[in-house]
Coordinates of C-alpha atoms in Angstrom, one line a residue:
M30 CA 0.0 0.1 0.0
S31 CA 1.2 3.4 -0.8
A32 CA 1.3 6.5 1.4
T33 CA -1.7 8.0 -0.6
D34 CA -3.8 4.5 -0.4
P35 CA -7.5 5.3 0.2
T36 CA -7.5 2.3 2.6
D37 CA -4.9 3.8 5.0
D38 CA -7.0 7.2 5.1
A39 CA -10.0 5.2 5.9
D40 CA -8.3 3.4 8.7
L41 CA -6.9 6.6 10.2
E42 CA -10.2 8.2 10.1
T43 CA -11.9 5.1 11.9
R44 CA -8.9 5.0 14.4
Q45 CA -9.6 8.8 14.9
A46 CA -13.2 8.4 15.5
V47 CA -12.9 5.6 18.0
S48 CA -10.4 7.6 19.6
Q49 CA -12.6 10.6 20.0
A50 CA -15.6 8.4 21.2
L51 CA -13.4 6.2 23.6
V52 CA -11.1 8.8 25.3
P53 CA -13.9 10.9 26.7
M54 CA -15.6 7.9 28.4
I55 CA -12.4 6.5 29.7
F56 CA -11.5 10.0 31.3
A57 CA -15.1 10.4 32.6
S58 CA -15.1 6.9 34.1
A59 CA -11.6 7.2 35.7
F60 CA -12.5 10.6 37.0
A61 CA -15.6 9.3 38.6
V62 CA -14.2 6.1 39.9
V63 CA -11.3 8.4 41.6
A64 CA -13.6 10.8 42.9
V65 CA -15.9 8.2 44.5
G66 CA -13.0 6.6 45.9
V67 CA -11.6 9.7 47.4
L68 CA -14.9 10.7 48.9
A69 CA -15.4 6.9 50.3
V70 CA -12.2 7.0 52.1
I71 CA -12.8 10.5 53.8
A72 CA -16.3 9.3 54.5
A73 CA -15.2 6.0 56.2
A74 CA -12.4 8.0 58.2
T75 CA -14.4 11.0 59.3
T76 CA -17.9 9.6 59.9
G77 CA -17.9 5.6 59.6
D78 CA -19.8 3.0 58.1
R79 CA -23.1 4.5 57.2
A80 CA -21.1 7.5 55.4
L81 CA -18.8 5.1 53.5
A82 CA -21.9 3.2 52.5
G83 CA -23.7 6.3 51.5
A84 CA -20.9 7.7 49.5
L85 CA -20.4 4.4 47.7
V86 CA -24.1 3.9 46.8
G87 CA -24.5 7.4 45.6
G88 CA -21.4 7.3 43.4
L89 CA -21.6 3.9 42.0
A90 CA -25.4 4.4 41.2
V91 CA -24.3 7.6 39.3
L92 CA -21.4 5.7 37.3
A93 CA -23.7 2.7 36.6
V94 CA -26.4 4.9 35.2
L95 CA -24.2 7.0 33.0
L96 CA -22.0 4.2 31.7
L97 CA -25.2 2.2 30.8
G98 CA -26.5 5.5 28.9
V99 CA -23.3 5.8 27.0
A100 CA -23.4 2.1 26.2
T101 CA -26.7 2.3 24.9
L102 CA -26.0 5.6 23.0
A103 CA -23.1 3.9 21.4
L104 CA -25.0 1.2 20.3
V105 CA -27.7 3.4 18.8
V106 CA -25.1 5.4 16.9
R107 CA -23.7 2.3 15.2
V108 CA -27.0 0.8 14.2
I109 CA -29.3 3.8 13.5
P110 CA -27.1 7.0 13.5
E111 CA -30.3 9.1 12.4
A112 CA -31.8 8.5 16.0
S113 CA -28.9 9.2 18.1
L114 CA -30.1 12.8 19.0
L115 CA -33.5 11.5 19.9
V116 CA -32.1 8.5 22.1
A117 CA -29.5 10.9 23.8
M118 CA -32.3 13.1 24.8
V119 CA -34.5 10.1 25.9
M120 CA -31.5 8.5 27.7
Y121 CA -30.6 11.7 29.6
V122 CA -34.4 11.9 30.9
A123 CA -34.3 8.3 31.7
Q124 CA -31.1 8.8 33.8
V125 CA -32.4 11.6 35.8
A126 CA -35.6 9.5 36.3
V127 CA -33.7 6.7 37.7
L128 CA -31.4 8.7 39.8
F129 CA -34.7 10.6 41.2
A130 CA -36.1 7.1 41.9
L131 CA -33.0 6.3 44.0
Y132 CA -33.8 9.4 46.2
V133 CA -37.3 8.3 46.3
R134 CA -36.5 4.8 47.5
Y135 CA -34.2 6.3 50.1
Q136 CA -36.8 8.5 51.3
Q137 CA -39.5 5.7 51.6
D138 CA -37.3 3.0 52.8
A139 CA -36.5 2.8 56.5
A140 CA -33.7 0.4 56.2
M141 CA -32.0 2.4 53.6
R142 CA -32.1 5.4 55.7
H143 CA -30.7 3.4 58.6
D144 CA -27.9 2.1 56.6
L145 CA -26.9 5.1 54.5
S146 CA -26.0 8.5 55.7
A147 CA -27.9 11.0 53.5
P148 CA -25.4 14.0 53.1
W149 CA -22.8 11.3 52.1
L150 CA -25.2 9.6 49.6
A151 CA -25.8 13.1 48.1
G152 CA -22.1 13.8 48.2
G153 CA -21.5 10.5 46.3
I154 CA -24.0 11.4 43.7
A155 CA -22.5 14.9 43.3
A156 CA -18.8 13.9 43.3
A157 CA -19.5 11.3 40.5
T158 CA -21.5 13.5 38.4
I159 CA -19.3 16.5 38.5
A160 CA -16.1 14.1 38.0
W161 CA -17.9 12.5 35.4
V162 CA -18.7 15.9 33.3
A163 CA -15.0 17.1 34.1
G164 CA -13.7 13.9 32.7
Q165 CA -15.9 13.9 29.5
V166 CA -14.8 17.6 28.7
L167 CA -11.2 16.8 29.4
G168 CA -11.4 13.8 27.3
A169 CA -13.1 15.2 24.5
W170 CA -10.8 18.1 24.3
R171 CA -7.7 15.9 24.5
A172 CA -9.0 13.4 21.8
R173 CA -9.6 16.5 19.4
H174 CA -6.3 18.1 20.2
D175 CA -4.0 15.2 20.3
T176 CA -0.1 15.5 19.5
T177 CA -0.7 14.6 15.8
G178 CA -0.2 18.0 14.5
V179 CA -3.1 20.1 15.7
H180 CA -0.7 22.6 17.3
D181 CA 1.9 22.3 14.6
L182 CA 2.9 26.0 14.1
T183 CA 5.1 25.3 10.8
Q184 CA 4.4 27.9 8.3
V185 CA 2.7 26.6 5.1
S186 CA 4.0 28.0 1.8
E187 CA 1.6 29.7 -0.6
D188 CA 1.5 26.6 -2.8
G189 CA 0.4 24.3 0.2
S190 CA 3.4 22.5 0.7

């Protein structure tokens, strides 16, 4: 294959597309796991088992809901790309509804209220959500501004060479 082979260009475009899709999710997941882990350690050290359980349940619930949404959306984008915006909007509403259902379940279940600390549950939800969004933003930025020449300041001549 020569340097101008269209297959090479297609392979490069595919790799870039996969990178642009995966890097934000990897960053988001990693940021959320680290945030929940740090919060869980702080909760356990300062307040005890109820706080640890609350931080872990809140943070891991958010992580599970967001990862399921991303996986679903990725599948839809591959199968029916035209429906991706609709599915993304429905998925967002569904994610909010699932997290609200967790809150309602917590309010109605005396055993959950006994086992989980409300402030740490809320802290786990907030920490995981904020870390997820920060990871997605950073990952998306890095995927689009990698070191393959985006910041190349070499002057181009008038004839394009």
